[in-house]
Amino acid sequence: MGFNRCTMFSKETVIDGKGHIMGRLASYIAKQLLSGHRVIVVRCERIVVTGSIHYNKLKFKEYLNKTLLTNPRKGHKHFRAPSRIFFKAVRGMLPRKSARGEQAMARLKVFDGVPHPYDRKKRMIVTDALKMLKVKSFRPFCQLRELCMEMGWKHGAVVERLETKRAERAKKYHSAKAEVDKLREQKAKLQASGSLKEINEKLAQFGY
């Protein structure tokens, strides 16, 4: 049987994009994809871009001017959604026109917000790409959400509303789970004390 990178790792890694620097996170994910891992990135709208919002807007407007004069439909695709912008950043770090690069891109999924079923899965972070660890506190930055809404992304309010609902559901689930865990701990203590009582009674019969 030959070696197949598509089936090398069946387990998926879910990464929470909030607070990560876009370039550092993209380079880390590109390396993981080429190694055969399956990666899902959620909350792409919360990914951080270094530089002020004004500076990044100027860069994005310059990027919008890139097109093909003879037939613009065959030229650059100017994505406005944060997830698609991050997808393109990762794609630029992969040999996407080779078979290996195509297989690597097929192992990547990106989302704005946290859709089902990834809202019920454990989400990881990448410490080498966290803004709070890699960028000094006084340096200017902006989130992809802010930049994309300035440049024409129309679904920011919808994603924000869905994220608020998801956070409320998660809070209720966590409080209910904490209550159940507390009851289980109390039950275990009662059972332990009851078993010890029986043992102490038997030991007392023998003079201990």
Short mmCIF file of C-alpha atoms in Angstrom, two decimals:
data_model
loop_
_atom_site.label_atom_id
_atom_site.label_comp_id
_atom_site.label_asym_id
_atom_site.label_seq_id
_atom_site.Cartn_x
_atom_site.Cartn_y
_atom_site.Cartn_z
CA MET A 1 0.00 0.00 0.00
CA GLY A 2 1.41 3.41 -1.01
CA PHE A 3 1.84 6.42 1.26
CA ASN A 4 -1.15 8.79 1.03
CA ARG A 5 -0.95 12.21 2.67
CA CYS A 6 -4.71 12.71 2.34
CA THR A 7 -5.38 9.96 4.88
CA MET A 8 -2.29 10.47 7.01
CA PHE A 9 -4.15 12.17 9.87
CA SER A 10 -7.90 11.55 10.20
CA LYS A 11 -8.30 13.70 13.32
CA GLU A 12 -9.19 17.36 12.79
CA THR A 13 -7.57 20.24 14.67
CA VAL A 14 -9.89 23.18 15.39
CA ILE A 15 -8.07 26.50 15.87
CA ASP A 16 -9.73 29.62 17.32
CA GLY A 17 -8.49 32.55 15.24
CA LYS A 18 -9.26 35.21 17.86
CA GLY A 19 -6.20 37.22 18.86
CA HIS A 20 -3.80 35.57 16.36
CA ILE A 21 -1.60 37.47 13.91
CA MET A 22 -2.71 36.62 10.38
CA GLY A 23 0.72 36.04 8.79
CA ARG A 24 2.14 33.99 11.66
CA LEU A 25 -1.00 31.85 11.94
CA ALA A 26 -1.13 31.31 8.17
CA SER A 27 2.50 30.14 8.03
CA TYR A 28 1.96 27.71 10.93
CA ILE A 29 -1.18 26.27 9.34
CA ALA A 30 0.49 25.95 5.93
CA LYS A 31 3.24 23.84 7.51
CA GLN A 32 0.69 21.64 9.27
CA LEU A 33 -1.30 21.14 6.06
CA LEU A 34 1.81 20.07 4.15
CA SER A 35 2.56 17.60 6.96
CA GLY A 36 -0.83 15.94 6.42
CA HIS A 37 -2.89 17.48 9.23
CA ARG A 38 -6.53 18.51 8.84
CA VAL A 39 -7.08 22.05 10.13
CA ILE A 40 -10.29 24.02 10.77
CA VAL A 41 -10.02 27.72 11.63
CA VAL A 42 -13.03 29.41 13.25
CA ARG A 43 -13.65 33.05 14.20
CA CYS A 44 -11.55 34.34 11.31
CA GLU A 45 -13.13 37.76 11.74
CA ARG A 46 -11.21 38.14 15.03
CA ILE A 47 -7.79 37.53 13.46
CA VAL A 48 -5.41 40.45 14.00
CA VAL A 49 -3.56 42.37 11.29
CA THR A 50 -0.61 44.48 12.42
CA GLY A 51 -0.69 48.16 11.48
CA SER A 52 -3.39 50.78 11.94
CA ILE A 53 -6.79 50.49 10.30
CA HIS A 54 -5.98 53.49 8.08
CA TYR A 55 -2.75 51.92 6.83
CA ASN A 56 -4.42 48.58 6.11
CA LYS A 57 -7.28 50.28 4.28
CA LEU A 58 -4.79 51.98 1.95
CA LYS A 59 -3.10 48.62 1.28
CA PHE A 60 -6.45 46.96 0.60
CA LYS A 61 -7.54 49.72 -1.80
CA GLU A 62 -4.30 49.29 -3.71
CA TYR A 63 -5.00 45.56 -3.84
CA LEU A 64 -8.48 46.23 -5.26
CA ASN A 65 -6.88 48.00 -8.25
CA LYS A 66 -5.20 44.78 -9.37
CA THR A 67 -7.19 43.31 -12.22
CA LEU A 68 -6.92 42.06 -15.80
CA LEU A 69 -7.72 44.83 -18.27
CA THR A 70 -8.65 42.58 -21.19
CA ASN A 71 -11.10 40.49 -19.14
CA PRO A 72 -11.52 41.41 -15.42
CA ARG A 73 -13.52 38.22 -14.74
CA LYS A 74 -10.35 36.18 -15.33
CA GLY A 75 -8.22 38.36 -13.12
CA HIS A 76 -7.82 38.78 -9.36
CA LYS A 77 -10.63 37.70 -7.02
CA HIS A 78 -10.95 40.42 -4.37
CA PHE A 79 -12.49 38.64 -1.40
CA ARG A 80 -14.15 40.76 1.28
CA ALA A 81 -15.04 38.09 3.83
CA PRO A 82 -12.42 37.60 6.60
CA SER A 83 -12.43 33.83 6.16
CA ARG A 84 -11.71 34.10 2.44
CA ILE A 85 -8.93 36.66 3.00
CA PHE A 86 -7.27 34.32 5.49
CA PHE A 87 -7.80 31.38 3.10
CA LYS A 88 -5.96 33.31 0.40
CA ALA A 89 -3.12 34.13 2.82
CA VAL A 90 -2.63 30.42 3.54
CA ARG A 91 -2.95 29.54 -0.14
CA GLY A 92 -0.11 31.91 -1.00
CA MET A 93 2.19 29.94 1.32
CA LEU A 94 1.48 26.59 -0.37
CA PRO A 95 2.53 25.12 -3.73
CA ARG A 96 -1.14 25.14 -4.69
CA LYS A 97 -0.64 24.29 -8.37
CA SER A 98 1.03 20.97 -7.59
CA ALA A 99 -0.76 17.80 -6.52
CA ARG A 100 0.74 18.04 -3.04
CA GLY A 101 -0.47 21.64 -2.67
CA GLU A 102 -3.98 20.78 -3.89
CA GLN A 103 -4.23 17.98 -1.35
CA ALA A 104 -3.01 20.33 1.40
CA MET A 105 -5.63 22.96 0.51
CA ALA A 106 -8.33 20.28 0.59
CA ARG A 107 -7.48 19.66 4.25
CA LEU A 108 -8.18 23.29 5.24
CA LYS A 109 -11.55 24.76 6.29
CA VAL A 110 -12.10 28.36 7.38
CA PHE A 111 -15.21 29.95 8.91
CA ASP A 112 -16.47 33.29 10.14
CA GLY A 113 -17.89 32.73 13.61
CA VAL A 114 -18.13 29.24 15.12
CA PRO A 115 -20.68 27.16 13.18
CA HIS A 116 -22.03 23.76 14.20
CA PRO A 117 -20.52 21.23 14.92
CA TYR A 118 -17.31 23.10 15.81
CA ASP A 119 -19.06 25.00 18.60
CA ARG A 120 -19.09 21.69 20.52
CA LYS A 121 -15.45 20.80 19.90
CA LYS A 122 -12.35 21.82 21.79
CA ARG A 123 -10.63 24.78 20.15
CA MET A 124 -6.87 25.22 20.20
CA ILE A 125 -4.57 28.26 20.05
CA VAL A 126 -1.13 28.75 18.50
CA THR A 127 1.15 30.44 21.03
CA ASP A 128 3.73 31.35 18.36
CA ALA A 129 1.10 33.45 16.58
CA LEU A 130 -0.66 35.17 19.49
CA LYS A 131 -0.69 38.96 19.29
CA MET A 132 -0.37 39.40 23.06
CA LEU A 133 2.90 37.43 23.03
CA LYS A 134 4.48 38.52 19.75
CA VAL A 135 3.53 42.21 19.40
CA LYS A 136 4.36 45.00 21.82
CA SER A 137 1.34 46.52 23.52
CA PHE A 138 1.83 50.02 22.03
CA ARG A 139 1.97 48.82 18.40
CA PRO A 140 -1.11 49.63 16.26
CA PHE A 141 -3.27 46.78 15.00
CA CYS A 142 -6.76 46.06 13.72
CA GLN A 143 -9.02 43.05 13.37
CA LEU A 144 -9.99 41.55 10.02
CA ARG A 145 -13.63 42.22 10.90
CA GLU A 146 -13.06 45.98 11.11
CA LEU A 147 -11.07 46.09 7.88
CA CYS A 148 -13.53 43.95 5.91
CA MET A 149 -16.57 45.93 7.03
CA GLU A 150 -14.83 49.10 5.86
CA MET A 151 -14.09 47.46 2.50
CA GLY A 152 -17.58 46.14 1.74
CA TRP A 153 -18.21 42.98 3.81
CA LYS A 154 -21.95 42.99 4.52
CA HIS A 155 -22.35 40.11 6.98
CA GLY A 156 -20.49 41.42 10.01
CA ALA A 157 -23.68 42.21 11.96
CA VAL A 158 -25.14 38.76 11.22
CA VAL A 159 -21.99 36.98 12.42
CA GLU A 160 -21.90 39.15 15.54
CA ARG A 161 -25.53 38.33 16.36
CA LEU A 162 -24.98 34.59 15.88
CA GLU A 163 -21.83 34.73 18.02
CA THR A 164 -23.77 36.43 20.83
CA LYS A 165 -26.38 33.65 20.76
CA ARG A 166 -23.67 30.98 20.73
CA ALA A 167 -21.93 32.56 23.72
CA GLU A 168 -25.22 32.58 25.67
CA ARG A 169 -25.81 28.90 24.89
CA ALA A 170 -22.25 28.05 25.89
CA LYS A 171 -22.64 29.94 29.18
CA LYS A 172 -25.84 28.02 30.03
CA TYR A 173 -24.20 24.71 29.14
CA HIS A 174 -21.13 25.50 31.24
CA SER A 175 -23.19 26.49 34.30
CA ALA A 176 -25.33 23.33 34.00
CA LYS A 177 -22.22 21.16 33.58
CA ALA A 178 -20.56 22.79 36.61
CA GLU A 179 -23.66 22.06 38.71
CA VAL A 180 -23.68 18.40 37.62
CA ASP A 181 -19.96 18.05 38.38
CA LYS A 182 -20.53 19.54 41.83
CA LEU A 183 -23.32 17.06 42.56
CA ARG A 184 -21.15 14.16 41.39
CA GLU A 185 -18.34 15.28 43.67
CA GLN A 186 -20.73 15.48 46.64
CA LYS A 187 -22.08 12.03 45.81
CA ALA A 188 -18.56 10.57 45.66
CA LYS A 189 -17.71 12.08 49.05
CA LEU A 190 -20.89 10.64 50.60
CA GLN A 191 -20.17 7.22 49.17
CA ALA A 192 -16.58 7.36 50.42
CA SER A 193 -17.68 8.41 53.91
CA GLY A 194 -20.29 5.62 53.99
CA SER A 195 -17.79 2.94 53.01
CA LEU A 196 -15.31 4.21 55.61
CA LYS A 197 -18.01 4.06 58.27
CA GLU A 198 -18.58 0.36 57.58
CA ILE A 199 -14.83 -0.34 57.70
CA ASN A 200 -14.43 1.56 61.00
CA GLU A 201 -17.27 -0.45 62.56
CA LYS A 202 -15.60 -3.73 61.56
CA LEU A 203 -12.24 -2.53 62.92
CA ALA A 204 -13.88 -1.50 66.20
CA GLN A 205 -15.03 -5.10 66.69
CA PHE A 206 -11.39 -6.16 66.69
CA GLY A 207 -10.31 -3.43 69.11
CA TYR A 208 -8.85 -0.95 66.66
#
